[in-house]
PDB file of C-alpha atoms in Angstrom:
ATOM      1  CA  MET A1388      25.906   1.506 -15.630  1.00 47.00           C
ATOM      2  CA  THR A1389      26.893  -1.208 -18.330  1.00 43.00           C
ATOM      3  CA  GLU A1390      27.784   0.172 -22.130  1.00 42.00           C
ATOM      4  CA  PRO A1391      25.348  -2.369 -24.589  1.00 40.00           C
ATOM      5  CA  THR A1392      27.697  -4.264 -26.674  1.00 39.00           C
ATOM      6  CA  LYS A1393      28.542  -3.209 -30.094  1.00 40.00           C
ATOM      7  CA  GLN A1394      27.132  -5.903 -32.059  1.00 47.00           C
ATOM      8  CA  PRO A1395      23.981  -6.205 -29.977  1.00 48.00           C
ATOM      9  CA  PRO A1396      21.428  -9.159 -31.047  1.00 53.00           C
ATOM     10  CA  ARG A1397      18.898  -8.532 -33.272  1.00 60.00           C
ATOM     11  CA  ILE A1398      15.519  -8.548 -31.897  1.00 65.00           C
ATOM     12  CA  ASP A1399      12.445 -10.141 -33.914  1.00 70.00           C
ATOM     13  CA  THR A1400       9.736  -8.107 -33.921  1.00 71.00           C
ATOM     14  CA  SER A1401       7.487 -10.403 -35.664  1.00 72.00           C
ATOM     15  CA  VAL A1402       7.450 -12.779 -32.902  1.00 73.00           C
ATOM     16  CA  ALA A1403       6.064 -11.591 -29.408  1.00 74.00           C
ATOM     17  CA  HIS A1404       7.941 -11.659 -26.471  1.00 74.00           C
ATOM     18  CA  SER A1405       6.947 -12.658 -22.734  1.00 74.00           C
ATOM     19  CA  ALA A1406       9.293  -9.956 -21.338  1.00 75.00           C
ATOM     20  CA  ARG A1407       7.495  -7.164 -23.873  1.00 80.00           C
ATOM     21  CA  VAL A1408       4.482  -8.960 -23.514  1.00 81.00           C
ATOM     22  CA  TRP A1409       4.578  -7.880 -19.471  1.00 73.00           C
ATOM     23  CA  ASN A1410       5.668  -4.288 -20.017  1.00 79.00           C
ATOM     24  CA  TYR A1411       2.598  -4.290 -22.441  1.00 84.00           C
ATOM     25  CA  TRP A1412       0.074  -4.771 -20.000  1.00 81.00           C
ATOM     26  CA  LEU A1413       2.178  -2.377 -17.194  1.00 78.00           C
ATOM     27  CA  GLY A1414       2.091   0.423 -19.443  1.00 78.00           C
ATOM     28  CA  GLY A1415       5.649   0.040 -20.728  1.00 77.00           C
ATOM     29  CA  LYS A1416       6.018   1.222 -24.071  1.00 76.00           C
ATOM     30  CA  ASP A1417       8.874  -1.242 -25.290  1.00 74.00           C
ATOM     31  CA  TRP A1418       6.354  -3.459 -26.977  1.00 79.00           C
ATOM     32  CA  PHE A1419       6.036  -4.048 -31.114  1.00 83.00           C
ATOM     33  CA  ASP A1420       2.773  -5.162 -32.759  1.00 86.00           C
ATOM     34  CA  ALA A1421       3.593  -8.749 -31.888  1.00 83.00           C
ATOM     35  CA  ASP A1422       3.893  -7.949 -28.622  1.00 84.00           C
ATOM     36  CA  ARG A1423       0.699  -5.953 -28.179  1.00 87.00           C
ATOM     37  CA  ALA A1424      -1.407  -8.766 -30.610  1.00 86.00           C
ATOM     38  CA  ALA A1425      -0.289 -11.771 -28.111  1.00 83.00           C
ATOM     39  CA  GLY A1426      -1.600  -9.415 -25.015  1.00 85.00           C
ATOM     40  CA  ASP A1427      -4.560  -8.726 -26.116  1.00 88.00           C
ATOM     41  CA  ALA A1428      -5.320 -11.926 -27.258  1.00 86.00           C
ATOM     42  CA  TYR A1429      -4.910 -13.148 -23.581  1.00 86.00           C
ATOM     43  CA  ARG A1430      -6.662 -10.034 -22.130  1.00 87.00           C
ATOM     44  CA  GLU A1431      -9.607 -11.080 -24.118  1.00 89.00           C
ATOM     45  CA  LYS A1432      -9.731 -14.584 -22.739  1.00 88.00           C
ATOM     46  CA  TYR A1433      -8.152 -13.593 -19.504  1.00 85.00           C
ATOM     47  CA  PRO A1434      -9.300  -9.609 -18.763  1.00 84.00           C
ATOM     48  CA  GLN A1435      -7.908  -9.740 -15.678  1.00 81.00           C
ATOM     49  CA  ILE A1436      -4.787 -10.236 -16.396  1.00 83.00           C
ATOM     50  CA  GLU A1437      -3.312  -6.211 -16.597  1.00 83.00           C
ATOM     51  CA  PRO A1438      -4.582  -5.780 -12.799  1.00 83.00           C
ATOM     52  CA  PHE A1439      -3.067  -8.851 -11.827  1.00 82.00           C
ATOM     53  CA  ALA A1440       0.129  -7.324 -13.181  1.00 84.00           C
ATOM     54  CA  GLN A1441      -0.190  -4.030 -11.553  1.00 86.00           C
ATOM     55  CA  GLU A1442      -0.792  -5.767  -7.940  1.00 89.00           C
ATOM     56  CA  SER A1443       2.876  -7.691  -9.191  1.00 89.00           C
ATOM     57  CA  ARG A1444       4.112  -3.914  -9.833  1.00 89.00           C
ATOM     58  CA  GLY A1445       2.645  -2.591  -6.349  1.00 92.00           C
ATOM     59  CA  PHE A1446       4.186  -5.584  -4.152  1.00 95.00           C
ATOM     60  CA  LEU A1447       7.674  -4.228  -5.651  1.00 95.00           C
ATOM     61  CA  ILE A1448       6.961  -1.134  -4.819  1.00 95.00           C
ATOM     62  CA  ARG A1449       5.280  -1.281  -1.736  1.00 96.00           C
ATOM     63  CA  THR A1450       8.496  -3.724  -0.640  1.00 98.00           C
ATOM     64  CA  VAL A1451      11.455  -1.635  -2.010  1.00 98.00           C
ATOM     65  CA  SER A1452       9.958   1.316  -0.319  1.00 98.00           C
ATOM     66  CA  TRP A1453       9.533  -0.088   3.043  1.00 98.00           C
ATOM     67  CA  LEU A1454      13.009  -2.215   2.835  1.00 98.00           C
ATOM     68  CA  THR A1455      14.444   1.095   1.954  1.00 98.00           C
ATOM     69  CA  ARG A1456      12.411   3.332   4.362  1.00 98.00           C
ATOM     70  CA  GLU A1457      12.168   1.147   7.708  1.00 97.00           C
ATOM     71  CA  ALA A1458      14.767  -1.255   6.939  1.00 98.00           C
ATOM     72  CA  GLY A1459      17.299   0.956   5.753  1.00 98.00           C
ATOM     73  CA  VAL A1460      18.826  -0.541   3.133  1.00 98.00           C
ATOM     74  CA  ARG A1461      20.770   0.927   0.508  1.00 98.00           C
ATOM     75  CA  GLN A1462      21.908  -1.817  -2.130  1.00 98.00           C
ATOM     76  CA  PHE A1463      19.841  -3.641  -4.091  1.00 98.00           C
ATOM     77  CA  LEU A1464      20.453  -6.678  -6.237  1.00 98.00           C
ATOM     78  CA  ASP A1465      16.797  -6.881  -8.236  1.00 96.00           C
ATOM     79  CA  VAL A1466      17.020 -10.491 -10.289  1.00 96.00           C
ATOM     80  CA  GLY A1467      15.382 -11.448 -13.672  1.00 89.00           C
ATOM     81  CA  ALA A1468      14.461  -7.882 -13.048  1.00 82.00           C
ATOM     82  CA  GLY A1469      12.771  -7.784 -16.716  1.00 74.00           C
ATOM     83  CA  LEU A1470      12.081  -5.115 -18.948  1.00 71.00           C
ATOM     84  CA  PRO A1471      11.680  -1.262 -17.081  1.00 69.00           C
ATOM     85  CA  THR A1472       8.211   0.264 -17.211  1.00 73.00           C
ATOM     86  CA  ALA A1473       7.460   2.858 -14.435  1.00 71.00           C
ATOM     87  CA  ASN A1474       8.501   2.224 -10.647  1.00 84.00           C
ATOM     88  CA  ASN A1475      11.418   0.365 -11.065  1.00 88.00           C
ATOM     89  CA  THR A1476      13.646  -0.893  -8.343  1.00 94.00           C
ATOM     90  CA  HIS A1477      16.343   2.351  -8.395  1.00 94.00           C
ATOM     91  CA  GLU A1478      14.091   5.085  -9.195  1.00 93.00           C
ATOM     92  CA  VAL A1479      12.122   3.341  -5.653  1.00 96.00           C
ATOM     93  CA  ALA A1480      14.607   3.874  -3.188  1.00 97.00           C
ATOM     94  CA  GLN A1481      16.274   6.415  -4.412  1.00 97.00           C
ATOM     95  CA  ARG A1482      13.437   9.072  -4.073  1.00 96.00           C
ATOM     96  CA  ILE A1483      13.176   7.857  -0.531  1.00 98.00           C
ATOM     97  CA  ALA A1484      17.208   7.455  -0.123  1.00 98.00           C
ATOM     98  CA  PRO A1485      19.585   9.364  -3.164  1.00 98.00           C
ATOM     99  CA  GLU A1486      22.685   7.369  -2.230  1.00 98.00           C
ATOM    100  CA  SER A1487      21.155   3.566  -2.844  1.00 98.00           C
ATOM    101  CA  ARG A1488      22.358   1.661  -5.232  1.00 98.00           C
ATOM    102  CA  VAL A1489      21.178  -0.822  -7.193  1.00 96.00           C
ATOM    103  CA  VAL A1490      22.275  -3.654  -9.410  1.00 95.00           C
ATOM    104  CA  TYR A1491      19.535  -5.408 -12.358  1.00 93.00           C
ATOM    105  CA  VAL A1492      20.275  -8.817 -13.557  1.00 93.00           C
ATOM    106  CA  ASP A1493      19.176 -10.374 -16.452  1.00 88.00           C
ATOM    107  CA  HIS A1494      19.828 -13.251 -19.185  1.00 83.00           C
ATOM    108  CA  ASP A1495      18.087 -11.799 -21.814  1.00 76.00           C
ATOM    109  CA  PRO A1496      20.240  -9.145 -24.339  1.00 73.00           C
ATOM    110  CA  LEU A1497      16.863  -7.734 -25.292  1.00 72.00           C
ATOM    111  CA  VAL A1498      17.081  -6.076 -21.494  1.00 72.00           C
ATOM    112  CA  LEU A1499      19.934  -4.658 -22.023  1.00 69.00           C
ATOM    113  CA  LEU A1500      19.085  -2.794 -25.578  1.00 70.00           C
ATOM    114  CA  HIS A1501      16.221  -1.266 -23.543  1.00 67.00           C
ATOM    115  CA  VAL A1502      17.979  -0.617 -20.428  1.00 65.00           C
ATOM    116  CA  HIS A1503      18.618   3.147 -21.576  1.00 60.00           C
ATOM    117  CA  ALA A1504      14.068   3.243 -20.570  1.00 58.00           C
ATOM    118  CA  MET A1505      15.343   2.825 -16.935  1.00 62.00           C
ATOM    119  CA  GLY A1506      16.666   6.511 -16.610  1.00 67.00           C
ATOM    120  CA  GLN A1507      19.143   7.605 -15.057  1.00 80.00           C
ATOM    121  CA  SER A1508      20.553   7.342 -11.424  1.00 86.00           C
ATOM    122  CA  THR A1509      21.089  10.063  -8.738  1.00 89.00           C
ATOM    123  CA  SER A1510      24.399  11.452  -8.464  1.00 92.00           C
ATOM    124  CA  GLU A1511      24.810  10.615  -5.093  1.00 95.00           C
ATOM    125  CA  GLY A1512      23.771   6.561  -5.837  1.00 95.00           C
ATOM    126  CA  ALA A1513      24.249   3.940  -8.660  1.00 95.00           C
ATOM    127  CA  MET A1514      23.048   2.321 -11.043  1.00 93.00           C
ATOM    128  CA  ASP A1515      24.036  -0.914 -13.240  1.00 92.00           C
ATOM    129  CA  TYR A1516      22.857  -3.713 -15.201  1.00 90.00           C
ATOM    130  CA  VAL A1517      24.843  -7.118 -15.182  1.00 92.00           C
ATOM    131  CA  LEU A1518      23.757  -9.537 -18.318  1.00 90.00           C
ATOM    132  CA  ALA A1519      23.647 -12.949 -16.630  1.00 92.00           C
ATOM    133  CA  ASP A1520      21.627 -15.808 -15.926  1.00 90.00           C
ATOM    134  CA  MET A1521      20.519 -16.193 -12.611  1.00 92.00           C
ATOM    135  CA  ARG A1522      20.854 -19.052 -11.877  1.00 93.00           C
ATOM    136  CA  ASP A1523      24.507 -18.822 -12.184  1.00 95.00           C
ATOM    137  CA  THR A1524      25.215 -17.435  -9.020  1.00 96.00           C
ATOM    138  CA  ASP A1525      29.004 -16.487  -9.692  1.00 96.00           C
ATOM    139  CA  ALA A1526      28.569 -14.515 -12.489  1.00 96.00           C
ATOM    140  CA  VAL A1527      25.414 -12.791 -10.828  1.00 97.00           C
ATOM    141  CA  LEU A1528      27.301 -12.131  -7.907  1.00 97.00           C
ATOM    142  CA  GLU A1529      30.881 -11.559  -9.476  1.00 97.00           C
ATOM    143  CA  GLY A1530      28.717  -8.816 -11.854  1.00 96.00           C
ATOM    144  CA  ALA A1531      27.167  -6.973  -8.652  1.00 97.00           C
ATOM    145  CA  ALA A1532      30.494  -6.687  -7.093  1.00 98.00           C
ATOM    146  CA  ARG A1533      31.115  -3.922  -9.833  1.00 96.00           C
ATOM    147  CA  THR A1534      28.505  -1.530  -7.856  1.00 97.00           C
ATOM    148  CA  LEU A1535      27.577  -3.049  -4.958  1.00 98.00           C
ATOM    149  CA  ASP A1536      29.862  -3.654  -1.111  1.00 98.00           C
ATOM    150  CA  LEU A1537      28.834  -7.963  -0.716  1.00 97.00           C
ATOM    151  CA  ALA A1538      30.222  -7.552   2.278  1.00 97.00           C
ATOM    152  CA  GLU A1539      27.711  -5.330   3.660  1.00 97.00           C
ATOM    153  CA  PRO A1540      24.084  -6.076   3.816  1.00 98.00           C
ATOM    154  CA  VAL A1541      21.886  -6.275   0.372  1.00 98.00           C
ATOM    155  CA  ALA A1542      18.483  -6.992  -0.282  1.00 98.00           C
ATOM    156  CA  LEU A1543      17.870  -9.580  -3.425  1.00 98.00           C
ATOM    157  CA  VAL A1544      14.928  -8.512  -4.695  1.00 98.00           C
ATOM    158  CA  ILE A1545      13.272 -11.958  -7.018  1.00 97.00           C
ATOM    159  CA  ASN A1546       9.813 -10.551  -8.323  1.00 94.00           C
ATOM    160  CA  ASP A1547       7.568 -12.567  -9.964  1.00 92.00           C
ATOM    161  CA  VAL A1548      10.490 -14.437 -11.910  1.00 93.00           C
ATOM    162  CA  LEU A1549      10.477 -17.644 -10.861  1.00 96.00           C
ATOM    163  CA  GLY A1550       7.467 -19.268 -12.322  1.00 93.00           C
ATOM    164  CA  HIS A1551      10.137 -19.020 -15.839  1.00 91.00           C
ATOM    165  CA  ILE A1552      12.023 -22.193 -13.816  1.00 93.00           C
ATOM    166  CA  VAL A1553      10.017 -25.008 -15.083  1.00 92.00           C
ATOM    167  CA  GLU A1554      11.735 -26.971 -12.663  1.00 95.00           C
ATOM    168  CA  TRP A1555      10.995 -26.416  -9.016  1.00 96.00           C
ATOM    169  CA  PRO A1556      13.842 -28.005  -7.698  1.00 97.00           C
ATOM    170  CA  ASP A1557      16.256 -25.254  -9.643  1.00 96.00           C
ATOM    171  CA  ALA A1558      14.128 -22.474  -8.419  1.00 97.00           C
ATOM    172  CA  LEU A1559      14.635 -23.319  -4.577  1.00 97.00           C
ATOM    173  CA  GLY A1560      17.796 -23.796  -5.563  1.00 97.00           C
ATOM    174  CA  LEU A1561      19.116 -20.287  -6.996  1.00 96.00           C
ATOM    175  CA  VAL A1562      17.587 -18.959  -4.296  1.00 98.00           C
ATOM    176  CA  ARG A1563      19.241 -20.310  -2.017  1.00 97.00           C
ATOM    177  CA  ARG A1564      22.314 -20.289  -3.595  1.00 97.00           C
ATOM    178  CA  LEU A1565      22.227 -16.572  -3.592  1.00 97.00           C
ATOM    179  CA  VAL A1566      20.931 -16.665  -0.129  1.00 98.00           C
ATOM    180  CA  ASP A1567      23.686 -18.562   1.456  1.00 97.00           C
ATOM    181  CA  ARG A1568      26.351 -15.863  -0.201  1.00 97.00           C
ATOM    182  CA  LEU A1569      24.856 -12.786   0.724  1.00 98.00           C
ATOM    183  CA  PRO A1570      26.194 -11.868   4.293  1.00 98.00           C
ATOM    184  CA  SER A1571      23.866 -11.584   7.491  1.00 98.00           C
ATOM    185  CA  GLY A1572      21.273  -8.586   7.895  1.00 98.00           C
ATOM    186  CA  SER A1573      20.891  -8.368   4.216  1.00 98.00           C
ATOM    187  CA  TRP A1574      17.433  -9.255   3.165  1.00 98.00           C
ATOM    188  CA  LEU A1575      15.156 -11.358   0.642  1.00 98.00           C
ATOM    189  CA  SER A1576      12.220  -9.822  -1.133  1.00 98.00           C
ATOM    190  CA  LEU A1577       9.955 -12.622  -3.301  1.00 98.00           C
ATOM    191  CA  SER A1578       7.095 -12.915  -4.765  1.00 97.00           C
ATOM    192  CA  HIS A1579       5.838 -15.633  -7.710  1.00 96.00           C
ATOM    193  CA  SER A1580       2.195 -15.353  -9.704  1.00 93.00           C
ATOM    194  CA  THR A1581      -0.160 -17.880  -8.442  1.00 90.00           C
ATOM    195  CA  ALA A1582      -3.081 -18.399 -10.955  1.00 86.00           C
ATOM    196  CA  SER A1583      -6.466 -16.393  -9.672  1.00 77.00           C
ATOM    197  CA  ASP A1584      -8.795 -19.660 -10.771  1.00 82.00           C
ATOM    198  CA  GLU A1585      -8.835 -22.371 -13.217  1.00 85.00           C
ATOM    199  CA  GLU A1586      -9.768 -20.007 -16.270  1.00 85.00           C
ATOM    200  CA  HIS A1587      -6.571 -18.234 -15.792  1.00 85.00           C
ATOM    201  CA  ARG A1588      -4.501 -21.343 -15.447  1.00 88.00           C
ATOM    202  CA  LEU A1589      -5.647 -22.392 -18.808  1.00 90.00           C
ATOM    203  CA  VAL A1590      -4.727 -18.915 -20.596  1.00 89.00           C
ATOM    204  CA  GLN A1591      -1.533 -19.212 -19.061  1.00 88.00           C
ATOM    205  CA  GLU A1592      -1.210 -23.171 -20.094  1.00 88.00           C
ATOM    206  CA  GLU A1593      -2.401 -21.920 -23.783  1.00 85.00           C
ATOM    207  CA  TYR A1594      -0.124 -19.052 -23.824  1.00 80.00           C
ATOM    208  CA  ASN A1595       3.131 -21.212 -22.459  1.00 82.00           C
ATOM    209  CA  ASN A1596       2.384 -24.147 -25.233  1.00 80.00           C
ATOM    210  CA  SER A1597       2.227 -21.219 -28.415  1.00 73.00           C
ATOM    211  CA  GLY A1598       6.545 -21.476 -27.844  1.00 68.00           C
ATOM    212  CA  ALA A1599       6.369 -17.844 -25.686  1.00 70.00           C
ATOM    213  CA  ILE A1600       8.751 -18.518 -22.559  1.00 78.00           C
ATOM    214  CA  PRO A1601       7.000 -20.514 -20.268  1.00 84.00           C
ATOM    215  CA  TYR A1602       5.747 -19.147 -17.257  1.00 89.00           C
ATOM    216  CA  ILE A1603       4.112 -22.409 -14.211  1.00 92.00           C
ATOM    217  CA  PHE A1604       1.895 -21.100 -11.361  1.00 93.00           C
ATOM    218  CA  ARG A1605       2.496 -22.661  -7.994  1.00 95.00           C
ATOM    219  CA  GLU A1606       0.646 -22.724  -4.821  1.00 93.00           C
ATOM    220  CA  PRO A1607       2.009 -20.334  -1.870  1.00 94.00           C
ATOM    221  CA  GLU A1608       1.713 -23.855   0.071  1.00 95.00           C
ATOM    222  CA  VAL A1609       4.714 -25.193  -2.192  1.00 96.00           C
ATOM    223  CA  THR A1610       6.397 -20.920  -3.128  1.00 97.00           C
ATOM    224  CA  ARG A1611       6.697 -20.419   0.799  1.00 97.00           C
ATOM    225  CA  ALA A1612       9.785 -22.439   0.967  1.00 98.00           C
ATOM    226  CA  PHE A1613      11.812 -20.201  -0.778  1.00 98.00           C
ATOM    227  CA  PHE A1614      11.967 -18.272   2.826  1.00 98.00           C
ATOM    228  CA  ASP A1615      12.244 -21.758   5.043  1.00 97.00           C
ATOM    229  CA  GLY A1616      15.259 -20.281   7.375  1.00 97.00           C
ATOM    230  CA  LEU A1617      14.934 -17.072   6.890  1.00 98.00           C
ATOM    231  CA  GLU A1618      12.892 -14.540   8.868  1.00 98.00           C
ATOM    232  CA  LEU A1619      10.170 -12.868   7.581  1.00 98.00           C
ATOM    233  CA  VAL A1620       8.776 -10.054   8.656  1.00 98.00           C
ATOM    234  CA  GLU A1621       5.088  -8.943   9.596  1.00 97.00           C
ATOM    235  CA  PRO A1622       2.462  -9.613   7.759  1.00 97.00           C
ATOM    236  CA  GLY A1623       4.214 -13.109   6.669  1.00 97.00           C
ATOM    237  CA  PHE A1624       3.924 -14.962   3.028  1.00 97.00           C
ATOM    238  CA  VAL A1625       0.654 -13.791   2.249  1.00 95.00           C
ATOM    239  CA  CYS A1626      -1.393 -12.401  -0.922  1.00 93.00           C
ATOM    240  CA  TRP A1627       0.046  -9.330  -2.808  1.00 93.00           C
ATOM    241  CA  PRO A1628      -2.736  -7.367  -1.989  1.00 91.00           C
ATOM    242  CA  ASP A1629      -1.991  -8.121   1.702  1.00 92.00           C
ATOM    243  CA  TRP A1630       1.567  -6.941   2.148  1.00 95.00           C
ATOM    244  CA  ARG A1631       1.613  -3.607   3.668  1.00 95.00           C
ATOM    245  CA  PRO A1632      -0.906  -1.932   1.693  1.00 91.00           C
ATOM    246  CA  ASP A1633      -1.339   1.834   1.527  1.00 85.00           C
ATOM    247  CA  ALA A1634      -4.033   4.366   0.090  1.00 68.00           C
ATOM    248  CA  THR A1635      -2.771   3.193  -3.360  1.00 71.00           C
ATOM    249  CA  THR A1636      -3.427  -0.243  -2.817  1.00 69.00           C
ATOM    250  CA  GLY A1637      -6.593  -2.605  -4.105  1.00 64.00           C
ATOM    251  CA  ARG A1638      -7.375  -5.962  -4.757  1.00 64.00           C
ATOM    252  CA  LEU A1639      -7.977  -5.745  -8.231  1.00 61.00           C
ATOM    253  CA  THR A1640      -8.148  -9.755  -9.407  1.00 62.00           C
ATOM    254  CA  GLU A1641      -9.989 -12.005  -7.083  1.00 61.00           C
ATOM    255  CA  ARG A1642      -6.726 -13.876  -6.379  1.00 70.00           C
ATOM    256  CA  ALA A1643      -3.373 -12.659  -6.984  1.00 77.00           C
ATOM    257  CA  GLY A1644      -0.255 -14.038  -6.642  1.00 91.00           C
ATOM    258  CA  TRP A1645       1.843 -14.311  -3.126  1.00 95.00           C
ATOM    259  CA  GLY A1646       5.054 -12.828  -1.474  1.00 97.00           C
ATOM    260  CA  GLY A1647       6.857 -11.696   1.307  1.00 98.00           C
ATOM    261  CA  VAL A1648      10.171  -9.818   2.778  1.00 98.00           C
ATOM    262  CA  ALA A1649      12.834 -11.611   4.905  1.00 98.00           C
ATOM    263  CA  ARG A1650      15.725 -10.788   7.313  1.00 98.00           C
ATOM    264  CA  ILE A1651      18.610 -13.495   6.241  1.00 98.00           C
ATOM    265  CA  PRO A1652      19.880 -14.262   9.868  1.00 97.00           C
TER     266      PRO A1652
END
C-alpha cells in the first residue's frame, strides 16, 4: 500500500468536511465534532439522510459482489473512494475471491491519512491507494498500473461521487475518458444521487451554500448517459434498492439514487 507522505497536510478539525460527514452517516469512525454537528444538522432537517447513505453503500456492496462472483472480475479500480467505513471494495471482493486486486483513487490527502482504517489486503491479493484527481486520467491509470494489469479486464467503480463535479460535461467526460482507456471486457459500476424529494433538494442546496464541498443532484434521465455505448446488465440503470436486491435490501427512502453495471465492449 502507498505510504503517507512524510509531511502530511494538517487536518482542520474545526471545520466540517463532506467526506467525514458522509463517514459519520455511514457509522464510520473518521470524523470530528464539527463533522458530527454538520451531519446532525442535516439529519434534523432531513431525517432520511442516513438511510439514503446506507442505500448507496448497499448498492456498492451488491455490485462488487456480483462482479466478483458472477462476472469473475479480479481487478477493481475504485475512483473517488472517499473515507473508509465498513464493506469497502477490497473487503467485499476479497471475501469472495481472496486474490482480488483493488486500487482506490481520491484527490483528498485526508483520505490517505485515514487509509489505515481500510484494514489489510489478503495475502493472495493486493490493495493500493493513488492520490490523484479523478479527472486526471493519466495520473489515475499510471498509479493504478502499479497494482493492476491494465491489459486485462478491470471493474471501474465510481460510486456516488460524480455529483461533486458541478459541471455536467466535465462529469460525463471524466467517465468516458476512463472507460475509453480500459480494455474490452472491462466493467463500469456507477451510481449517482438523486434528490428523494424537494425537501431533500433544499437541504442539500443549503449545505452546498455553507462552504462545504458541494454535491449536485442529477435526475436519472440525465445520468443514464454515463452508460451510453456500454452493455448494461439486468436490471439496467435503476434505483439503488432495485439493483439485484438480496435479503438485506430494503427500500429505506422514498426515492434513492440510481445506478447500474455495464460491460465495456
